[in-house]
Coordinates of C-alpha atoms (C1' of nucleotides) in Angstrom, one line a residue:
Chain A
M9 CA 292.3 -77.0 8.5
R10 CA 291.1 -75.8 5.1
S11 CA 290.1 -79.1 3.6
A12 CA 288.7 -80.7 6.7
S13 CA 286.5 -77.8 7.6
L14 CA 285.3 -77.4 4.1
C15 CA 284.3 -81.0 3.9
V16 CA 282.7 -80.9 7.2
T17 CA 280.7 -77.8 6.3
C18 CA 279.4 -79.2 3.1
P19 CA 278.9 -82.9 3.4
N20 CA 276.7 -84.7 1.0
R21 CA 273.9 -85.4 3.4
E22 CA 272.3 -88.0 1.2
L23 CA 275.4 -90.1 0.9
G24 CA 277.7 -89.0 3.6
F25 CA 280.8 -90.3 1.9
C26 CA 283.0 -87.5 2.7
G27 CA 281.9 -87.5 6.3
A28 CA 282.5 -91.2 6.7
L29 CA 286.0 -90.8 5.3
L30 CA 286.9 -88.1 7.7
E31 CA 285.4 -89.7 10.7
S32 CA 287.6 -92.7 10.1
S33 CA 290.8 -90.6 10.3
S34 CA 292.4 -89.5 13.5
Q35 CA 292.2 -85.7 14.1
S36 CA 295.2 -84.1 12.5
A37 CA 296.7 -80.8 13.5
A38 CA 294.1 -78.1 12.8
D39 CA 296.1 -76.1 10.2
E40 CA 297.9 -78.7 8.1
L41 CA 296.8 -81.2 5.5
P42 CA 297.4 -84.8 6.1
N43 CA 299.6 -86.2 3.3
W44 CA 296.8 -88.4 1.9
Q45 CA 294.7 -85.4 1.1
R46 CA 295.0 -82.3 -1.1
F47 CA 293.0 -79.4 -2.1
L48 CA 292.3 -77.7 -5.4
T49 CA 290.3 -74.9 -6.8
A50 CA 289.1 -74.2 -10.3
R51 CA 287.3 -71.4 -12.0
A52 CA 284.0 -71.5 -13.9
G53 CA 284.4 -73.3 -17.2
D54 CA 287.7 -75.0 -16.3
Q55 CA 288.0 -78.6 -17.3
I56 CA 288.7 -80.6 -14.1
A57 CA 288.9 -84.1 -15.6
T58 CA 289.4 -85.6 -19.1
R59 CA 288.4 -89.0 -20.4
N60 CA 291.1 -91.6 -20.3
Q61 CA 293.2 -89.4 -18.1
T62 CA 294.5 -91.2 -15.0
S63 CA 294.7 -89.8 -11.5
G64 CA 295.9 -91.2 -8.2
D65 CA 293.4 -89.0 -6.4
V66 CA 289.7 -89.4 -5.7
F67 CA 288.0 -86.0 -5.7
V68 CA 285.1 -84.7 -3.8
L69 CA 283.4 -81.4 -4.7
C70 CA 283.5 -79.1 -1.7
S71 CA 281.8 -76.0 -3.1
G72 CA 280.3 -74.8 -6.3
W73 CA 278.7 -76.8 -9.2
A74 CA 280.4 -79.0 -11.8
F75 CA 279.3 -81.6 -14.3
R76 CA 280.5 -84.9 -15.8
F77 CA 280.1 -85.4 -19.6
L78 CA 281.0 -87.4 -22.6
Q79 CA 282.4 -85.6 -25.6
L80 CA 281.2 -86.8 -29.1
P81 CA 283.4 -86.8 -32.1
D82 CA 281.2 -84.1 -33.8
G83 CA 281.8 -81.7 -30.9
R84 CA 278.5 -82.2 -29.1
R85 CA 278.6 -83.4 -25.6
Q86 CA 276.2 -85.2 -23.3
I87 CA 276.1 -84.2 -19.7
L88 CA 276.0 -87.3 -17.5
N89 CA 275.1 -85.5 -14.3
F90 CA 275.6 -82.3 -12.3
L91 CA 277.9 -82.4 -9.3
L92 CA 276.9 -80.6 -6.1
P93 CA 278.9 -80.0 -3.0
G94 CA 279.6 -83.2 -1.2
D95 CA 279.5 -85.3 -4.4
L96 CA 282.3 -87.6 -5.4
L97 CA 283.3 -86.7 -9.0
S98 CA 282.1 -90.3 -9.5
V99 CA 282.2 -93.1 -7.1
V100 CA 283.9 -95.4 -9.6
T101 CA 287.0 -93.2 -9.4
I102 CA 287.6 -95.1 -6.2
F103 CA 288.0 -98.3 -8.2
D104 CA 289.5 -97.1 -11.4
K105 CA 292.4 -94.6 -11.8
Q106 CA 291.4 -93.9 -15.3
Y107 CA 288.5 -91.5 -15.8
Q108 CA 285.7 -92.8 -18.1
F109 CA 284.3 -89.3 -18.5
S110 CA 285.3 -85.7 -18.6
A111 CA 284.3 -83.0 -16.1
K112 CA 284.0 -79.2 -16.0
A113 CA 283.3 -76.6 -13.4
V114 CA 280.1 -74.7 -13.8
T115 CA 280.9 -72.1 -11.2
G116 CA 284.1 -71.5 -9.3
I117 CA 284.7 -74.7 -7.3
Q118 CA 286.8 -76.2 -4.6
L119 CA 287.8 -79.8 -4.7
S120 CA 289.2 -82.1 -2.1
G121 CA 291.4 -84.9 -3.4
F122 CA 292.1 -88.1 -1.4
V123 CA 294.8 -90.5 -2.3
R124 CA 293.0 -93.6 -3.8
S125 CA 295.2 -96.2 -2.1
E126 CA 294.5 -94.5 1.3
I127 CA 290.7 -94.8 0.7
L128 CA 291.0 -98.5 -0.4
A129 CA 293.2 -99.2 2.7
R130 CA 290.6 -97.6 5.0
C131 CA 287.9 -99.4 3.2
K132 CA 289.3 -102.7 4.4
V133 CA 289.1 -101.7 8.1
S134 CA 286.1 -99.3 8.1
P135 CA 282.7 -100.7 7.5
G136 CA 281.5 -97.1 7.5
I137 CA 283.4 -96.2 4.4
Q138 CA 282.6 -99.5 2.8
S139 CA 278.9 -99.0 3.2
A140 CA 279.1 -95.3 2.1
I141 CA 280.8 -96.5 -1.1
G142 CA 278.0 -99.0 -1.6
R143 CA 275.3 -96.4 -1.1
C144 CA 277.1 -94.1 -3.6
C145 CA 277.2 -96.9 -6.2
V146 CA 273.5 -97.6 -5.7
E147 CA 272.6 -94.0 -6.0
E148 CA 274.8 -93.3 -9.1
S149 CA 273.4 -96.4 -10.8
R150 CA 269.8 -95.4 -9.9
V151 CA 270.2 -91.9 -11.3
A152 CA 271.9 -93.1 -14.4
G153 CA 269.1 -95.6 -15.1
E154 CA 266.5 -92.8 -14.6
L155 CA 268.4 -90.6 -17.0
V156 CA 268.5 -93.3 -19.6
S157 CA 264.8 -93.8 -19.4
V158 CA 264.1 -90.1 -19.5
L159 CA 266.3 -89.6 -22.6
G160 CA 265.0 -92.7 -24.3
Q161 CA 261.3 -92.2 -23.7
R162 CA 260.2 -88.7 -22.7
S163 CA 259.3 -85.5 -24.5
A164 CA 261.1 -82.2 -24.2
D165 CA 259.0 -80.7 -21.5
Q166 CA 259.1 -83.9 -19.5
R167 CA 262.8 -84.1 -19.7
I168 CA 263.3 -80.6 -18.5
A169 CA 260.8 -80.9 -15.7
Y170 CA 262.5 -84.1 -14.6
L171 CA 265.9 -82.4 -14.6
F172 CA 264.5 -79.6 -12.4
L173 CA 262.8 -82.0 -10.0
H174 CA 265.9 -84.1 -9.7
L175 CA 268.1 -81.0 -9.0
M176 CA 265.5 -79.6 -6.6
N177 CA 265.7 -82.8 -4.6
R178 CA 269.4 -82.7 -4.5
I179 CA 269.5 -79.0 -3.5
R180 CA 267.0 -79.5 -0.8
A181 CA 269.2 -82.3 0.6
R182 CA 272.0 -79.8 1.1
S183 CA 270.3 -76.6 2.2
V184 CA 267.0 -75.1 3.3
V185 CA 265.0 -73.8 0.4
R186 CA 262.7 -70.9 1.0
D187 CA 259.7 -69.9 -1.1
H188 CA 260.4 -72.6 -3.7
R189 CA 263.4 -70.6 -4.9
Y190 CA 266.3 -72.9 -5.8
P191 CA 269.8 -71.7 -6.6
L192 CA 270.5 -73.1 -10.1
P193 CA 273.6 -71.7 -11.9
L194 CA 272.9 -73.2 -15.2
R195 CA 272.9 -71.6 -18.7
Q196 CA 270.3 -72.9 -21.1
Q197 CA 273.1 -74.5 -23.1
L198 CA 274.0 -76.7 -20.1
I199 CA 270.4 -77.7 -19.6
A200 CA 270.3 -78.6 -23.3
D201 CA 273.4 -80.7 -23.1
A202 CA 272.0 -82.5 -20.1
V203 CA 268.6 -83.5 -21.5
G204 CA 269.6 -84.0 -25.2
L205 CA 267.8 -81.0 -26.7
T206 CA 269.0 -77.8 -28.5
P207 CA 269.4 -74.6 -26.6
V208 CA 266.7 -73.1 -28.9
H209 CA 264.2 -75.6 -27.8
V210 CA 265.1 -75.4 -24.2
S211 CA 264.3 -71.7 -24.4
R212 CA 261.0 -72.5 -26.0
V213 CA 260.1 -75.0 -23.2
L214 CA 261.2 -72.6 -20.5
G215 CA 259.1 -69.9 -22.1
L216 CA 256.2 -72.3 -22.0
F217 CA 256.8 -73.1 -18.3
R218 CA 256.9 -69.4 -17.6
D219 CA 253.7 -68.6 -19.5
R220 CA 251.9 -71.4 -17.8
G221 CA 253.0 -70.2 -14.4
I222 CA 254.9 -73.4 -13.6
C223 CA 258.4 -72.1 -13.0
V224 CA 260.8 -69.3 -14.0
L225 CA 264.6 -69.7 -14.3
S226 CA 266.5 -66.4 -14.2
D227 CA 269.5 -64.9 -12.5
N228 CA 270.6 -68.4 -11.5
V229 CA 267.5 -69.0 -9.5
L230 CA 264.7 -71.4 -10.3
N231 CA 261.5 -70.0 -9.0
V232 CA 258.9 -72.8 -8.8
L233 CA 255.4 -71.3 -8.9
N234 CA 253.5 -74.5 -9.3
P235 CA 255.3 -77.5 -7.9
A236 CA 252.4 -79.8 -8.3
E237 CA 252.2 -79.1 -12.1
L238 CA 256.0 -79.5 -12.5
E239 CA 255.8 -82.8 -10.7
R240 CA 252.9 -83.9 -12.9
I241 CA 254.9 -83.2 -16.0
G242 CA 258.3 -84.5 -14.9
A243 CA 257.6 -87.4 -12.5
I244 CA 258.8 -90.7 -13.6
G245 CA 256.9 -93.9 -12.7
Chain B
M26 CA 277.2 -129.8 -8.9
R27 CA 274.7 -128.0 -11.1
S28 CA 275.2 -124.5 -10.1
A29 CA 279.0 -124.6 -9.7
S30 CA 279.6 -126.3 -13.0
L31 CA 277.3 -123.9 -14.8
C32 CA 279.0 -120.9 -13.4
V33 CA 282.4 -122.3 -14.3
T34 CA 281.3 -123.1 -17.8
C35 CA 280.0 -119.6 -18.5
P36 CA 281.9 -117.1 -16.5
N37 CA 281.8 -113.5 -17.6
R38 CA 285.3 -113.3 -19.0
E39 CA 285.4 -109.6 -19.0
L40 CA 284.6 -109.3 -15.4
G41 CA 285.2 -112.6 -13.8
F42 CA 282.9 -111.9 -10.9
C43 CA 281.4 -115.3 -10.7
G44 CA 284.7 -117.0 -11.0
A45 CA 286.2 -114.8 -8.3
L46 CA 283.4 -115.7 -6.0
L47 CA 283.7 -119.4 -6.6
E48 CA 287.4 -119.5 -6.3
S49 CA 287.1 -118.0 -2.9
S50 CA 285.0 -120.8 -1.6
S51 CA 286.3 -124.2 -0.5
Q52 CA 285.3 -127.0 -2.8
S53 CA 282.0 -128.5 -1.7
A54 CA 280.8 -131.9 -2.4
A55 CA 280.3 -132.2 -6.1
D56 CA 276.6 -133.0 -6.1
E57 CA 275.1 -130.6 -3.6
L58 CA 274.6 -126.9 -3.3
P59 CA 276.2 -125.0 -0.5
N60 CA 273.6 -123.3 1.6
W61 CA 274.7 -119.8 0.5
Q62 CA 273.8 -120.5 -3.1
R63 CA 270.7 -121.4 -5.0
F64 CA 269.7 -122.0 -8.5
L65 CA 266.7 -120.9 -10.6
T66 CA 265.4 -121.2 -14.1
A67 CA 262.9 -119.0 -16.0
R68 CA 261.2 -119.2 -19.4
A69 CA 261.4 -116.7 -22.2
G70 CA 259.3 -113.6 -21.2
D71 CA 259.2 -114.3 -17.5
Q72 CA 259.8 -111.4 -15.2
I73 CA 262.7 -112.2 -13.0
A74 CA 262.9 -109.0 -10.9
T75 CA 260.6 -106.1 -10.2
R76 CA 261.4 -102.6 -9.2
N77 CA 261.3 -101.9 -5.4
Q78 CA 261.1 -105.6 -4.7
T79 CA 263.7 -106.8 -2.2
S80 CA 265.7 -109.9 -2.3
G81 CA 268.3 -111.5 -0.1
D82 CA 270.1 -113.0 -3.1
V83 CA 272.5 -111.7 -5.7
F84 CA 271.9 -113.3 -9.0
V85 CA 274.2 -114.2 -11.8
L86 CA 272.9 -115.2 -15.2
C87 CA 274.3 -118.6 -16.1
S88 CA 272.7 -119.2 -19.5
G89 CA 270.4 -117.4 -21.9
W90 CA 269.7 -113.7 -22.4
A91 CA 267.7 -111.3 -20.2
F92 CA 267.4 -107.5 -19.8
R93 CA 267.0 -104.9 -17.1
F94 CA 264.4 -102.2 -17.7
L95 CA 262.4 -99.3 -16.2
Q96 CA 258.7 -99.3 -16.7
L97 CA 257.0 -95.9 -17.4
P98 CA 253.6 -95.0 -16.1
D99 CA 252.2 -94.9 -19.6
G100 CA 253.2 -98.5 -20.2
R101 CA 256.3 -98.0 -22.3
R102 CA 259.6 -99.3 -21.0
Q103 CA 263.2 -98.4 -21.4
I104 CA 265.7 -101.3 -21.5
L105 CA 268.8 -100.4 -19.4
N106 CA 270.9 -103.2 -20.7
F107 CA 270.9 -106.7 -21.9
L108 CA 272.3 -109.5 -19.7
L109 CA 274.5 -112.2 -21.1
P110 CA 275.8 -115.3 -19.4
G111 CA 278.1 -114.5 -16.6
D112 CA 276.6 -111.1 -15.9
L113 CA 275.4 -110.0 -12.5
L114 CA 271.8 -108.9 -12.7
S115 CA 273.4 -105.7 -11.6
V116 CA 276.4 -105.2 -9.5
V117 CA 274.6 -102.8 -7.2
T118 CA 272.4 -105.7 -6.0
I119 CA 275.4 -106.6 -3.9
F120 CA 274.9 -103.3 -2.0
D121 CA 271.2 -102.9 -2.0
K122 CA 268.6 -105.5 -1.3
Q123 CA 266.0 -103.4 -3.0
Y124 CA 266.0 -103.6 -6.8
Q125 CA 266.0 -100.2 -8.6
F126 CA 264.9 -101.9 -11.8
S127 CA 262.8 -104.7 -13.3
A128 CA 264.2 -107.6 -15.3
K129 CA 262.8 -110.1 -17.8
A130 CA 264.1 -113.2 -19.5
V131 CA 264.6 -112.9 -23.3
T132 CA 265.2 -116.6 -23.8
G133 CA 264.9 -119.4 -21.3
I134 CA 267.5 -118.7 -18.7
Q135 CA 269.3 -120.2 -15.7
L136 CA 270.2 -118.0 -12.8
S137 CA 272.5 -118.7 -9.9
G138 CA 271.7 -116.8 -6.6
F139 CA 274.2 -116.1 -3.9
V140 CA 273.2 -115.0 -0.4
R141 CA 274.1 -111.3 -0.2
S142 CA 275.5 -111.5 3.3
E143 CA 277.8 -114.3 2.3
I144 CA 279.2 -112.2 -0.6
L145 CA 279.7 -109.2 1.7
A146 CA 281.4 -111.4 4.3
R147 CA 283.8 -112.9 1.6
C148 CA 284.4 -109.4 0.3
K149 CA 286.0 -108.4 3.6
V150 CA 288.5 -111.2 3.4
S151 CA 289.0 -111.7 -0.3
P152 CA 290.8 -109.0 -2.3
G153 CA 289.8 -110.9 -5.4
I154 CA 286.1 -110.5 -4.9
Q155 CA 286.6 -106.9 -3.8
S156 CA 288.4 -105.9 -7.0
A157 CA 286.0 -107.9 -9.1
I158 CA 283.1 -105.9 -7.7
G159 CA 285.1 -102.7 -8.3
R160 CA 285.6 -103.7 -11.9
C161 CA 281.9 -104.5 -12.3
C162 CA 281.0 -101.1 -11.0
V163 CA 283.4 -99.4 -13.4
E164 CA 282.1 -101.3 -16.3
E165 CA 278.4 -100.8 -15.5
S166 CA 279.0 -97.1 -15.0
R167 CA 280.9 -96.8 -18.2
V168 CA 278.2 -98.6 -20.2
A169 CA 275.5 -96.6 -18.6
G170 CA 277.2 -93.3 -19.5
E171 CA 277.7 -94.4 -23.1
L172 CA 274.0 -95.3 -23.3
V173 CA 273.0 -91.9 -22.0
S174 CA 275.1 -90.2 -24.6
V175 CA 273.8 -92.4 -27.4
L176 CA 270.2 -91.8 -26.4
G177 CA 270.7 -88.1 -25.8
Q178 CA 272.7 -87.2 -28.9
R179 CA 272.5 -89.8 -31.7
S180 CA 270.2 -90.6 -34.6
A181 CA 268.3 -93.7 -35.1
D182 CA 270.8 -95.5 -37.3
Q183 CA 273.6 -94.5 -35.0
R184 CA 271.8 -95.9 -32.0
I185 CA 271.1 -99.2 -33.6
A186 CA 274.6 -99.5 -34.9
Y187 CA 275.9 -98.7 -31.5
L188 CA 273.7 -101.3 -29.9
F189 CA 274.9 -104.0 -32.3
L190 CA 278.6 -103.1 -31.9
H191 CA 278.2 -103.1 -28.1
L192 CA 276.5 -106.5 -28.1
M193 CA 279.0 -107.9 -30.7
N194 CA 281.8 -107.0 -28.3
R195 CA 280.1 -108.7 -25.4
I196 CA 279.3 -111.8 -27.4
R197 CA 282.8 -112.1 -28.7
A198 CA 284.1 -111.9 -25.1
R199 CA 282.1 -115.0 -24.3
S200 CA 282.5 -117.2 -27.4
V201 CA 284.2 -117.5 -30.7
V202 CA 282.3 -115.9 -33.5
R203 CA 282.7 -117.3 -37.0
D204 CA 282.0 -115.4 -40.3
H205 CA 280.7 -112.3 -38.4
R206 CA 277.5 -114.2 -37.5
Y207 CA 276.5 -113.3 -34.0
P208 CA 273.7 -115.1 -32.1
L209 CA 271.2 -112.3 -31.2
P210 CA 267.9 -113.5 -29.9
L211 CA 266.2 -110.1 -30.0
R212 CA 262.8 -109.1 -31.5
Q213 CA 262.6 -105.7 -33.1
Q214 CA 260.4 -104.6 -30.2
L215 CA 263.3 -105.2 -27.8
I216 CA 265.7 -103.3 -29.9
A217 CA 263.2 -100.5 -30.0
D218 CA 262.8 -100.4 -26.2
A219 CA 266.6 -100.5 -25.9
V220 CA 267.4 -97.5 -28.1
G221 CA 264.3 -95.4 -27.6
L222 CA 262.7 -95.8 -31.0
T223 CA 259.4 -97.4 -32.2
P224 CA 259.4 -100.9 -33.6
V225 CA 258.3 -99.5 -36.9
H226 CA 261.3 -97.3 -37.2
V227 CA 263.6 -100.1 -36.1
S228 CA 262.3 -102.1 -39.0
R229 CA 263.0 -99.3 -41.4
V230 CA 266.5 -98.8 -40.2
L231 CA 267.2 -102.6 -40.3
G232 CA 265.8 -102.6 -43.8
L233 CA 268.2 -99.8 -44.7
F234 CA 271.2 -101.7 -43.2
R235 CA 270.1 -104.7 -45.2
D236 CA 269.8 -102.8 -48.4
R237 CA 273.1 -101.1 -47.9
G238 CA 274.8 -104.5 -47.3
I239 CA 275.8 -103.6 -43.7
C240 CA 274.2 -106.3 -41.7
V241 CA 271.1 -108.6 -41.6
L242 CA 269.3 -109.7 -38.5
S243 CA 267.1 -112.7 -39.0
D244 CA 266.5 -116.0 -37.3
N245 CA 268.1 -114.7 -34.1
V246 CA 271.4 -114.2 -35.9
L247 CA 273.0 -110.9 -36.8
N248 CA 275.1 -111.4 -39.9
V249 CA 277.5 -108.5 -40.2
L250 CA 278.5 -108.0 -43.9
N251 CA 280.3 -104.8 -43.6
P252 CA 281.8 -104.4 -40.1
A253 CA 283.8 -101.3 -41.1
E254 CA 280.7 -99.4 -42.2
L255 CA 278.7 -100.5 -39.1
E256 CA 281.6 -99.2 -37.0
R257 CA 281.7 -96.0 -38.9
I258 CA 278.0 -95.4 -38.2
G259 CA 277.9 -96.5 -34.6
A260 CA 281.2 -95.7 -33.1
I261 CA 281.2 -93.3 -30.2
G262 CA 284.0 -90.9 -29.7
Chain C
dC27 C1' 243.6 -127.5 -43.2
dT28 C1' 242.0 -123.4 -40.9
dG29 C1' 241.9 -119.4 -37.7
dG30 C1' 244.3 -116.5 -34.7
dA31 C1' 248.4 -114.6 -32.6
dT32 C1' 252.8 -112.6 -33.2
dT33 C1' 256.2 -110.3 -35.8
dG34 C1' 257.9 -107.8 -39.6
dT35 C1' 257.3 -104.7 -43.7
dT36 C1' 255.7 -100.8 -46.2
dG37 C1' 253.1 -96.6 -47.2
dA38 C1' 250.8 -92.1 -45.9
dT39 C1' 250.5 -88.6 -42.9
dC40 C1' 251.7 -85.8 -38.9
dC41 C1' 254.2 -83.3 -35.6
dA42 C1' 258.0 -82.5 -32.1
dG43 C1' 262.0 -80.7 -32.2
dG44 C1' 266.1 -79.3 -35.1
dT45 C1' 268.0 -75.6 -38.0
dT46 C1' 268.8 -71.1 -39.4
dA47 C1' 268.5 -66.6 -38.8
dA48 C1' 267.5 -62.1 -36.9
dG49 C1' 267.1 -59.2 -33.1
dG50 C1' 267.2 -57.8 -28.0
dC51 C1' 269.3 -57.3 -23.7
dG52 C1' 273.0 -57.0 -20.3
dC53 C1' 277.7 -56.3 -19.4
dG54 C1' 282.6 -55.6 -19.6
dC55 C1' 286.1 -53.1 -22.2
dC56 C1' 288.2 -49.7 -25.1
Chain D
dG19 C1' 279.7 -43.3 -24.7
dG20 C1' 280.1 -47.0 -28.2
dC21 C1' 281.3 -51.6 -29.3
dG22 C1' 281.6 -56.5 -29.0
dC23 C1' 280.3 -60.6 -26.9
dG24 C1' 277.4 -63.9 -24.5
dC25 C1' 273.0 -65.3 -23.8
dC26 C1' 268.2 -65.4 -24.5
dT27 C1' 264.1 -65.1 -27.4
dT28 C1' 261.2 -65.5 -31.4
dA29 C1' 259.9 -66.6 -36.0
dA30 C1' 260.0 -69.4 -40.4
dC31 C1' 261.0 -73.5 -42.2
dC32 C1' 262.5 -78.3 -42.5
dT33 C1' 263.0 -83.2 -41.3
dG34 C1' 263.5 -87.5 -38.6
dG35 C1' 261.0 -90.3 -36.5
dA36 C1' 256.1 -91.2 -34.5
dT37 C1' 251.6 -92.6 -35.7
dC38 C1' 248.2 -95.0 -38.1
dA39 C1' 246.9 -98.4 -41.1
dA40 C1' 247.1 -102.3 -44.2
dC41 C1' 249.1 -106.5 -45.2
dA42 C1' 252.5 -110.5 -45.5
dA43 C1' 254.9 -114.3 -43.3
dT44 C1' 255.4 -117.5 -39.7
dC45 C1' 253.9 -120.4 -36.3
dC46 C1' 250.8 -122.9 -33.5
dA47 C1' 246.4 -124.8 -31.7
dG48 C1' 242.5 -126.9 -32.8

DNA sequence: CTGGATTGTTGATCCAGGTTAAGGCGCGCC
DNA sequence: GGCGCGCCTTAACCTGGATCAACAATCCAG
């Protein structure tokens, strides 16, 4: 019961991967896990995947926030994206048992793991899963391309505004947002690692946004006071 | 005959997508195109795809160099990757008829287009195609992640060294390279757009590499004099 | 041969963001 | 309470790369 209900209560509405997978399975007894699925939890800060590690499971984030990243030899890291409930760790984990990235939990999280071979088998018989995987690939590729162009071409305030707008969209896809207040459990260090700036400069830019009445990030809530201005700064062509 | 022989003579050896597709098809008469395939050429500089445009075809580059990019509102562009013979324009064009990127030819090129619905149909019956698509997705995602971390975290010389090393690997996968001389038909402006620098600064860094006896790019050939040093500068963790 | 376009080089100057450091605030723990 | 530890903020300074500008080299078109 645990994993199924968790996945049903927090599907990724944009992509619907988890939903497609579950719909393709016959209903199992309400209080036991099918043998092709397992369930994990991790605490804030725990590393949940490591580059070059292999795993027979494909994981979906059921609750909490996490992120994928690449570690550099000098100790710095680049965050590739943040994972929200309903997200696959990465859609390519369906095709490759070896992780090409590392991942950590931002908050406490719950993960649902599906046996890869089971997904691939279902894929052959279920057009629903197949197209869900296709949509995930398209989305991951689109987001990665956007991030490349933001990191390659845009200034500090544009990068941070872009990150906020991107996350705001993803949060809105999952829950109703009131008064432009978005739950955002991110330390400035994480924002820095995501947009390729130092924490010091992130603090400066956030201070600027605050002073200009654009948005305020505190207590894990992003309060957007002037959405139009944020959009103007962070929108990508 | 044209398209088939071209694809067979320049398969992407890393990924083998084109080969997998062709192997799955019954041999057609040697001098006519099957109706699910067509063949295009473009001249250097031609735009071969535009963001948000839709197409019923999935294209493979058969000869020449091209690149995918995102255009920014201010006129700048970020190159997402360079396309070498055998590359799909992007693997996600198999799943989405709408391009999420633009693309241009660097040199004169030849493209082979496959009707998308035909690929998807073959996918259902051919495990070879399915796994080739999977491998393409893994590779595209890995390369995109690396580029994100390079743009987010690394200095100008590291970025350019990384680009060179990355392209050298891809060129070596396609043809024998003698004396560390790699064919590289790139203007400095393209290198700049790929690594997020200005052409002026690219020139300075290339000058530095030349002075330090690391490598020389001229006449569309990259002559690598000190591979170890280039590797030291550009290697990612 | 000449004029113009394209590309690359080099120098001078500027500035966005990095670096370093110090201090403040909140919070858990002894 | 006091103390240590994260985290944020702010200030002073530095620097890598952008910007601006001049010029050389190459290649065509006429």
